[in-house]
PDB file of C-alpha atoms in Angstrom:
ATOM      1  CA  UNK A   1       8.411  50.518  63.818  1.00 54.00           C
ATOM      2  CA  UNK A   2       9.293  47.102  65.438  1.00 50.00           C
ATOM      3  CA  UNK A   3      11.891  48.954  67.610  1.00 55.00           C
ATOM      4  CA  UNK A   4       9.204  51.446  68.745  1.00 45.00           C
ATOM      5  CA  UNK A   5       6.855  48.754  69.687  1.00 49.00           C
ATOM      6  CA  UNK A   6       9.578  46.871  71.601  1.00 46.00           C
ATOM      7  CA  UNK A   7      10.519  50.103  73.441  1.00 45.00           C
ATOM      8  CA  UNK A   8       6.833  50.766  74.420  1.00 42.00           C
ATOM      9  CA  UNK A   9       6.519  47.039  75.550  1.00 45.00           C
ATOM     10  CA  UNK A  10       9.569  47.473  77.791  1.00 44.00           C
ATOM     11  CA  UNK A  11       8.286  50.652  79.165  1.00 45.00           C
ATOM     12  CA  UNK A  12       4.976  49.072  79.957  1.00 44.00           C
ATOM     13  CA  UNK A  13       6.501  46.114  81.753  1.00 39.00           C
ATOM     14  CA  UNK A  14       8.807  48.464  83.655  1.00 40.00           C
ATOM     15  CA  UNK A  15       5.850  50.595  84.834  1.00 38.00           C
ATOM     16  CA  UNK A  16       3.955  47.590  85.870  1.00 39.00           C
ATOM     17  CA  UNK A  17       6.853  46.185  87.874  1.00 40.00           C
ATOM     18  CA  UNK A  18       7.514  49.324  89.537  1.00 52.00           C
ATOM     19  CA  UNK A  19       3.851  50.356  90.328  1.00 66.00           C
ATOM     20  CA  UNK A  20       2.946  49.977  93.855  1.00 84.00           C
ATOM     21  CA  UNK A  21      -0.504  49.243  95.399  1.00 96.00           C
ATOM     22  CA  UNK A  22      -1.617  52.465  97.103  1.00 97.00           C
ATOM     23  CA  UNK A  23      -3.652  52.613 100.384  1.00 98.00           C
ATOM     24  CA  UNK A  24      -4.997  55.503 102.118  1.00 98.00           C
ATOM     25  CA  UNK A  25      -4.348  55.523 105.874  1.00 98.00           C
ATOM     26  CA  UNK A  26      -6.482  57.565 108.193  1.00 98.00           C
ATOM     27  CA  UNK A  27      -4.634  59.305 110.808  1.00 98.00           C
ATOM     28  CA  UNK A  28      -5.165  61.968 113.629  1.00 95.00           C
ATOM     29  CA  UNK A  29      -4.597  65.552 112.564  1.00 94.00           C
ATOM     30  CA  UNK A  30      -3.157  66.620 116.010  1.00 92.00           C
ATOM     31  CA  UNK A  31      -0.412  69.204 115.347  1.00 92.00           C
ATOM     32  CA  UNK A  32       1.086  68.033 118.725  1.00 92.00           C
ATOM     33  CA  UNK A  33       0.974  64.283 119.637  1.00 95.00           C
ATOM     34  CA  UNK A  34       4.640  63.520 119.754  1.00 96.00           C
ATOM     35  CA  UNK A  35       6.404  61.067 120.263  1.00 96.00           C
ATOM     36  CA  UNK A  36       3.599  59.288 118.344  1.00 97.00           C
ATOM     37  CA  UNK A  37       2.799  61.830 115.683  1.00 97.00           C
ATOM     38  CA  UNK A  38       2.392  65.396 114.439  1.00 96.00           C
ATOM     39  CA  UNK A  39       0.607  66.894 111.501  1.00 96.00           C
ATOM     40  CA  UNK A  40       1.774  70.264 110.404  1.00 92.00           C
ATOM     41  CA  UNK A  41       2.034  72.057 106.987  1.00 91.00           C
ATOM     42  CA  UNK A  42       0.462  68.892 105.345  1.00 91.00           C
ATOM     43  CA  UNK A  43       3.161  66.726 106.736  1.00 95.00           C
ATOM     44  CA  UNK A  44       2.602  63.666 108.971  1.00 97.00           C
ATOM     45  CA  UNK A  45       5.549  62.669 111.097  1.00 97.00           C
ATOM     46  CA  UNK A  46       6.559  60.706 114.224  1.00 97.00           C
ATOM     47  CA  UNK A  47       6.692  57.073 115.371  1.00 98.00           C
ATOM     48  CA  UNK A  48       3.452  56.208 113.765  1.00 98.00           C
ATOM     49  CA  UNK A  49       4.584  57.366 110.390  1.00 98.00           C
ATOM     50  CA  UNK A  50       7.879  55.533 110.591  1.00 98.00           C
ATOM     51  CA  UNK A  51       6.353  52.349 111.743  1.00 98.00           C
ATOM     52  CA  UNK A  52       3.785  52.314 108.921  1.00 98.00           C
ATOM     53  CA  UNK A  53       6.324  53.291 106.211  1.00 98.00           C
ATOM     54  CA  UNK A  54       8.523  50.610 107.455  1.00 98.00           C
ATOM     55  CA  UNK A  55       5.572  48.009 106.991  1.00 98.00           C
ATOM     56  CA  UNK A  56       4.597  49.600 103.577  1.00 98.00           C
ATOM     57  CA  UNK A  57       8.267  49.340 102.330  1.00 97.00           C
ATOM     58  CA  UNK A  58       8.460  45.640 103.517  1.00 96.00           C
ATOM     59  CA  UNK A  59       5.529  44.809 101.206  1.00 96.00           C
ATOM     60  CA  UNK A  60       6.270  47.266  98.362  1.00 96.00           C
ATOM     61  CA  UNK A  61       3.053  49.276  99.196  1.00 98.00           C
ATOM     62  CA  UNK A  62       2.516  53.002  98.917  1.00 98.00           C
ATOM     63  CA  UNK A  63       0.754  54.590 101.929  1.00 98.00           C
ATOM     64  CA  UNK A  64      -0.961  58.103 101.497  1.00 98.00           C
ATOM     65  CA  UNK A  65      -1.666  59.582 104.969  1.00 98.00           C
ATOM     66  CA  UNK A  66      -4.906  61.467 105.281  1.00 98.00           C
ATOM     67  CA  UNK A  67      -5.019  63.542 108.474  1.00 97.00           C
ATOM     68  CA  UNK A  68      -8.501  64.162 109.902  1.00 96.00           C
ATOM     69  CA  UNK A  69      -9.869  65.621 113.092  1.00 92.00           C
ATOM     70  CA  UNK A  70     -10.807  63.046 115.778  1.00 88.00           C
ATOM     71  CA  UNK A  71     -14.406  64.096 115.587  1.00 89.00           C
ATOM     72  CA  UNK A  72     -14.680  62.984 111.908  1.00 94.00           C
ATOM     73  CA  UNK A  73     -11.945  60.277 111.543  1.00 96.00           C
ATOM     74  CA  UNK A  74     -14.103  57.324 112.753  1.00 96.00           C
ATOM     75  CA  UNK A  75     -17.128  58.083 110.480  1.00 96.00           C
ATOM     76  CA  UNK A  76     -14.789  58.723 107.376  1.00 97.00           C
ATOM     77  CA  UNK A  77     -13.271  55.274 108.176  1.00 98.00           C
ATOM     78  CA  UNK A  78     -16.639  53.618 108.339  1.00 97.00           C
ATOM     79  CA  UNK A  79     -17.763  55.355 105.198  1.00 96.00           C
ATOM     80  CA  UNK A  80     -14.755  53.943 103.358  1.00 96.00           C
ATOM     81  CA  UNK A  81     -12.988  57.223 102.766  1.00 97.00           C
ATOM     82  CA  UNK A  82      -9.776  55.626 104.120  1.00 98.00           C
ATOM     83  CA  UNK A  83      -8.692  52.058 103.749  1.00 98.00           C
ATOM     84  CA  UNK A  84      -6.928  51.748 107.057  1.00 98.00           C
ATOM     85  CA  UNK A  85      -6.896  53.589 110.467  1.00 98.00           C
ATOM     86  CA  UNK A  86      -4.181  54.077 112.782  1.00 98.00           C
ATOM     87  CA  UNK A  87      -4.142  54.182 115.731  1.00 97.00           C
ATOM     88  CA  UNK A  88      -7.473  52.266 116.557  1.00 98.00           C
ATOM     89  CA  UNK A  89      -8.849  50.084 119.304  1.00 96.00           C
ATOM     90  CA  UNK A  90     -11.950  47.847 119.646  1.00 96.00           C
ATOM     91  CA  UNK A  91     -12.766  50.145 122.644  1.00 93.00           C
ATOM     92  CA  UNK A  92     -13.125  53.216 120.537  1.00 94.00           C
ATOM     93  CA  UNK A  93     -16.082  54.725 118.724  1.00 93.00           C
ATOM     94  CA  UNK A  94     -18.140  51.532 119.163  1.00 93.00           C
ATOM     95  CA  UNK A  95     -21.461  53.229 118.182  1.00 94.00           C
ATOM     96  CA  UNK A  96     -20.135  54.422 114.975  1.00 95.00           C
ATOM     97  CA  UNK A  97     -18.618  51.142 114.090  1.00 97.00           C
ATOM     98  CA  UNK A  98     -21.531  48.943 114.993  1.00 95.00           C
ATOM     99  CA  UNK A  99     -22.691  48.757 111.319  1.00 93.00           C
ATOM    100  CA  UNK A 100     -19.557  47.350 109.971  1.00 97.00           C
ATOM    101  CA  UNK A 101     -16.997  44.489 110.756  1.00 97.00           C
ATOM    102  CA  UNK A 102     -13.874  46.123 111.718  1.00 98.00           C
ATOM    103  CA  UNK A 103     -10.668  43.986 111.621  1.00 98.00           C
ATOM    104  CA  UNK A 104      -7.976  44.860 114.083  1.00 98.00           C
ATOM    105  CA  UNK A 105      -4.333  44.023 114.168  1.00 98.00           C
ATOM    106  CA  UNK A 106      -2.303  42.674 117.136  1.00 98.00           C
ATOM    107  CA  UNK A 107      -1.294  45.392 119.631  1.00 98.00           C
ATOM    108  CA  UNK A 108       1.367  47.745 118.539  1.00 98.00           C
ATOM    109  CA  UNK A 109       1.773  49.892 121.720  1.00 97.00           C
ATOM    110  CA  UNK A 110       0.084  50.250 125.075  1.00 96.00           C
ATOM    111  CA  UNK A 111      -1.507  53.596 126.174  1.00 95.00           C
ATOM    112  CA  UNK A 112      -2.855  55.179 129.255  1.00 96.00           C
ATOM    113  CA  UNK A 113      -5.253  58.204 129.150  1.00 96.00           C
ATOM    114  CA  UNK A 114      -5.657  59.878 132.447  1.00 96.00           C
ATOM    115  CA  UNK A 115      -5.313  62.973 134.520  1.00 97.00           C
ATOM    116  CA  UNK A 116      -2.138  64.977 134.908  1.00 97.00           C
ATOM    117  CA  UNK A 117      -1.888  67.106 138.087  1.00 97.00           C
ATOM    118  CA  UNK A 118       0.754  69.272 139.786  1.00 96.00           C
ATOM    119  CA  UNK A 119       2.546  67.320 142.442  1.00 95.00           C
ATOM    120  CA  UNK A 120       0.922  68.747 145.444  1.00 94.00           C
ATOM    121  CA  UNK A 121      -2.509  67.759 144.162  1.00 94.00           C
ATOM    122  CA  UNK A 122      -1.728  64.230 143.622  1.00 96.00           C
ATOM    123  CA  UNK A 123      -4.186  61.826 145.298  1.00 95.00           C
ATOM    124  CA  UNK A 124      -6.920  64.536 145.966  1.00 94.00           C
ATOM    125  CA  UNK A 125     -10.563  63.525 145.920  1.00 94.00           C
ATOM    126  CA  UNK A 126     -12.162  63.949 142.648  1.00 92.00           C
ATOM    127  CA  UNK A 127     -14.640  66.481 143.931  1.00 91.00           C
ATOM    128  CA  UNK A 128     -11.769  68.928 144.608  1.00 88.00           C
ATOM    129  CA  UNK A 129     -10.656  68.881 140.950  1.00 86.00           C
ATOM    130  CA  UNK A 130     -13.437  70.981 139.270  1.00 93.00           C
ATOM    131  CA  UNK A 131     -11.655  72.458 136.268  1.00 96.00           C
ATOM    132  CA  UNK A 132     -10.668  69.823 133.909  1.00 97.00           C
ATOM    133  CA  UNK A 133      -8.550  70.661 130.844  1.00 97.00           C
ATOM    134  CA  UNK A 134      -8.098  68.608 127.684  1.00 96.00           C
ATOM    135  CA  UNK A 135      -7.100  69.095 124.163  1.00 94.00           C
ATOM    136  CA  UNK A 136      -9.614  69.775 121.395  1.00 90.00           C
ATOM    137  CA  UNK A 137     -10.851  66.539 119.978  1.00 83.00           C
ATOM    138  CA  UNK A 138      -9.805  64.371 122.941  1.00 86.00           C
ATOM    139  CA  UNK A 139     -12.927  63.284 124.749  1.00 87.00           C
ATOM    140  CA  UNK A 140     -12.472  62.412 128.475  1.00 93.00           C
ATOM    141  CA  UNK A 141     -15.150  59.713 128.446  1.00 91.00           C
ATOM    142  CA  UNK A 142     -14.654  58.643 132.133  1.00 94.00           C
ATOM    143  CA  UNK A 143     -15.570  62.212 133.214  1.00 96.00           C
ATOM    144  CA  UNK A 144     -18.527  62.958 130.822  1.00 95.00           C
ATOM    145  CA  UNK A 145     -21.103  62.380 133.474  1.00 95.00           C
ATOM    146  CA  UNK A 146     -19.507  64.900 135.821  1.00 95.00           C
ATOM    147  CA  UNK A 147     -19.074  67.382 132.919  1.00 95.00           C
ATOM    148  CA  UNK A 148     -22.918  67.010 131.893  1.00 95.00           C
ATOM    149  CA  UNK A 149     -24.051  67.359 135.536  1.00 95.00           C
ATOM    150  CA  UNK A 150     -21.995  70.570 136.043  1.00 94.00           C
ATOM    151  CA  UNK A 151     -19.689  69.070 138.711  1.00 95.00           C
ATOM    152  CA  UNK A 152     -16.696  69.464 136.436  1.00 95.00           C
ATOM    153  CA  UNK A 153     -16.089  72.400 133.998  1.00 96.00           C
ATOM    154  CA  UNK A 154     -14.281  71.468 130.883  1.00 96.00           C
ATOM    155  CA  UNK A 155     -11.565  73.762 129.474  1.00 97.00           C
ATOM    156  CA  UNK A 156     -10.205  72.966 125.921  1.00 96.00           C
ATOM    157  CA  UNK A 157      -6.735  73.729 124.417  1.00 95.00           C
ATOM    158  CA  UNK A 158      -5.546  73.325 120.865  1.00 92.00           C
ATOM    159  CA  UNK A 159      -2.187  72.179 121.845  1.00 93.00           C
ATOM    160  CA  UNK A 160      -0.536  70.016 124.507  1.00 94.00           C
ATOM    161  CA  UNK A 161       1.920  72.702 125.552  1.00 94.00           C
ATOM    162  CA  UNK A 162      -0.931  75.083 126.044  1.00 96.00           C
ATOM    163  CA  UNK A 163      -2.821  72.509 128.247  1.00 97.00           C
ATOM    164  CA  UNK A 164       0.332  71.818 130.327  1.00 96.00           C
ATOM    165  CA  UNK A 165       0.984  75.552 130.886  1.00 96.00           C
ATOM    166  CA  UNK A 166      -2.698  76.002 132.058  1.00 97.00           C
ATOM    167  CA  UNK A 167      -2.116  73.273 134.475  1.00 96.00           C
ATOM    168  CA  UNK A 168       1.104  74.555 135.779  1.00 95.00           C
ATOM    169  CA  UNK A 169      -0.188  78.201 136.135  1.00 95.00           C
ATOM    170  CA  UNK A 170      -3.252  77.034 138.114  1.00 95.00           C
ATOM    171  CA  UNK A 171      -5.807  77.898 135.426  1.00 96.00           C
ATOM    172  CA  UNK A 172      -7.145  74.389 135.537  1.00 97.00           C
ATOM    173  CA  UNK A 173      -7.002  71.747 138.365  1.00 95.00           C
ATOM    174  CA  UNK A 174      -6.116  68.782 136.168  1.00 95.00           C
ATOM    175  CA  UNK A 175      -5.494  67.991 132.593  1.00 97.00           C
ATOM    176  CA  UNK A 176      -6.883  64.814 130.912  1.00 97.00           C
ATOM    177  CA  UNK A 177      -4.564  63.462 128.225  1.00 95.00           C
ATOM    178  CA  UNK A 178      -2.341  60.676 126.897  1.00 95.00           C
ATOM    179  CA  UNK A 179       0.265  60.388 129.577  1.00 95.00           C
ATOM    180  CA  UNK A 180       3.239  59.688 127.286  1.00 95.00           C
ATOM    181  CA  UNK A 181       2.248  62.692 125.131  1.00 96.00           C
ATOM    182  CA  UNK A 182       1.819  64.983 128.085  1.00 95.00           C
ATOM    183  CA  UNK A 183       5.065  63.930 129.475  1.00 94.00           C
ATOM    184  CA  UNK A 184       6.719  64.524 126.246  1.00 95.00           C
ATOM    185  CA  UNK A 185       5.822  68.152 126.107  1.00 95.00           C
ATOM    186  CA  UNK A 186       6.502  68.747 129.757  1.00 95.00           C
ATOM    187  CA  UNK A 187      10.024  67.582 129.093  1.00 93.00           C
ATOM    188  CA  UNK A 188      10.164  69.785 125.962  1.00 93.00           C
ATOM    189  CA  UNK A 189       9.014  72.739 127.998  1.00 94.00           C
ATOM    190  CA  UNK A 190      11.762  72.077 130.661  1.00 94.00           C
ATOM    191  CA  UNK A 191       9.566  71.250 133.667  1.00 92.00           C
ATOM    192  CA  UNK A 192      11.296  69.230 136.438  1.00 89.00           C
ATOM    193  CA  UNK A 193      10.474  65.565 136.442  1.00 87.00           C
ATOM    194  CA  UNK A 194       7.593  65.036 138.955  1.00 87.00           C
ATOM    195  CA  UNK A 195       6.534  68.598 139.165  1.00 93.00           C
ATOM    196  CA  UNK A 196       3.464  67.486 137.197  1.00 96.00           C
ATOM    197  CA  UNK A 197       2.425  63.727 137.291  1.00 96.00           C
ATOM    198  CA  UNK A 198      -0.041  61.227 136.275  1.00 97.00           C
ATOM    199  CA  UNK A 199      -2.598  60.729 139.011  1.00 97.00           C
ATOM    200  CA  UNK A 200      -3.509  57.100 139.000  1.00 97.00           C
ATOM    201  CA  UNK A 201      -5.770  57.409 141.837  1.00 97.00           C
ATOM    202  CA  UNK A 202      -8.443  59.080 139.561  1.00 96.00           C
ATOM    203  CA  UNK A 203     -10.296  57.399 136.789  1.00 96.00           C
ATOM    204  CA  UNK A 204      -8.082  56.515 133.740  1.00 97.00           C
ATOM    205  CA  UNK A 205      -8.205  54.241 130.780  1.00 95.00           C
ATOM    206  CA  UNK A 206      -5.617  51.785 129.627  1.00 95.00           C
ATOM    207  CA  UNK A 207      -5.522  50.057 126.305  1.00 95.00           C
ATOM    208  CA  UNK A 208      -3.599  49.131 123.156  1.00 97.00           C
ATOM    209  CA  UNK A 209      -3.125  50.819 119.811  1.00 97.00           C
ATOM    210  CA  UNK A 210      -3.735  48.761 116.674  1.00 98.00           C
ATOM    211  CA  UNK A 211      -4.045  49.016 112.874  1.00 98.00           C
ATOM    212  CA  UNK A 212      -7.566  48.508 111.627  1.00 98.00           C
ATOM    213  CA  UNK A 213      -9.398  48.030 108.368  1.00 98.00           C
ATOM    214  CA  UNK A 214     -12.916  47.119 107.036  1.00 98.00           C
ATOM    215  CA  UNK A 215     -12.205  45.917 103.553  1.00 97.00           C
ATOM    216  CA  UNK A 216      -8.563  44.742 103.523  1.00 98.00           C
ATOM    217  CA  UNK A 217      -8.119  41.831 105.876  1.00 98.00           C
ATOM    218  CA  UNK A 218      -5.008  40.527 104.020  1.00 97.00           C
ATOM    219  CA  UNK A 219      -3.105  43.774 105.063  1.00 98.00           C
ATOM    220  CA  UNK A 220      -3.944  42.999 108.773  1.00 98.00           C
ATOM    221  CA  UNK A 221      -2.513  39.519 108.334  1.00 98.00           C
ATOM    222  CA  UNK A 222       0.621  40.853 106.820  1.00 98.00           C
ATOM    223  CA  UNK A 223       0.979  43.521 109.365  1.00 98.00           C
ATOM    224  CA  UNK A 224       0.678  40.964 112.173  1.00 98.00           C
ATOM    225  CA  UNK A 225       3.376  39.003 110.613  1.00 98.00           C
ATOM    226  CA  UNK A 226       5.523  42.174 110.210  1.00 98.00           C
ATOM    227  CA  UNK A 227       5.064  42.791 113.992  1.00 98.00           C
ATOM    228  CA  UNK A 228       6.435  39.378 114.570  1.00 98.00           C
ATOM    229  CA  UNK A 229       9.297  39.382 112.067  1.00 98.00           C
ATOM    230  CA  UNK A 230      10.584  42.839 112.767  1.00 97.00           C
ATOM    231  CA  UNK A 231      10.444  42.803 116.460  1.00 97.00           C
ATOM    232  CA  UNK A 232      14.083  44.029 116.844  1.00 97.00           C
ATOM    233  CA  UNK A 233      13.653  46.870 114.367  1.00 97.00           C
ATOM    234  CA  UNK A 234      10.385  47.945 115.889  1.00 97.00           C
ATOM    235  CA  UNK A 235      11.860  47.827 119.559  1.00 97.00           C
ATOM    236  CA  UNK A 236      14.797  50.047 118.236  1.00 97.00           C
ATOM    237  CA  UNK A 237      12.227  52.519 116.727  1.00 97.00           C
ATOM    238  CA  UNK A 238      10.377  52.648 119.915  1.00 96.00           C
ATOM    239  CA  UNK A 239      13.535  53.185 121.783  1.00 95.00           C
ATOM    240  CA  UNK A 240      14.600  56.080 119.446  1.00 96.00           C
ATOM    241  CA  UNK A 241      11.191  57.803 120.205  1.00 95.00           C
ATOM    242  CA  UNK A 242      11.159  57.045 123.896  1.00 91.00           C
ATOM    243  CA  UNK A 243       8.088  54.858 123.675  1.00 90.00           C
ATOM    244  CA  UNK A 244       7.569  52.153 126.267  1.00 72.00           C
TER     245      UNK A 244
END
C-alpha cells in the first residue's frame, strides 16, 4: 500500500510539473492570408502561428488557436471568449472595444492596406475607379463613404487569388487588400512583377500589428520581453516568410 501511495504521489508531481497553462488565442479565419496566416481543415498556419508558438514555448505555455471571422472576432474578444487576440491594433474596432481596457504589445510587424491596380491604371483619379473589389470580411474603411453614396460599387471575393484574378481580367477596377498578402498570391499565380501594383496615390492605411489582451497583462509584458530577447530568431522567421 505504501508503494502504491508513493507511486501516486510521484505521478501527481509529474503531472503538475509537466502541465502547461493554456490560453485561447483569437485569430482570423481567412483561408488565404499568407505569408501571415491561413486557416484550413481546422489547422492554423503561417508566420503568425510560428511566432506565437515560439513565444508560448519560451514560457512553457500552451496556446489553443480559435479561428473566427473578422466580423465576429472583435466582439468575441471583448466578451472574453478568447484570452488573447492576434493580430490587433489600437486603430481597429474602436467602437466595439470602448467598454474595455485593451492592453497592446509593442509592434510586431508593419502593414499597409490599400488599393492594388493593374499597372496602366496606376495614378488614375479615384473617380475613375468605380468597381472596388475586396475579400469578404475585409472592410475598406477609407472608401466606405463612397460605397454608401453609390460612387463606388463593392465586389467581394472569398479568396485573395479570386480577387486578384478579377482585377487582372478587368471585372473590377481596383482591389482593396493587405499589400503584402496581395503580392504573395500574385507571385503564387505567376504574374509578372509590376503588372499589378499598389497605388500609393489613392487612400491607404498604414499601421502595426500587435498582440492584445484584456485580462492577462503579464502575458503582454512577457511578449514584449520576448520581442526584445529573440530579435535575431524573429528576424530569421520574417525572412523565411518574406515579411518586411
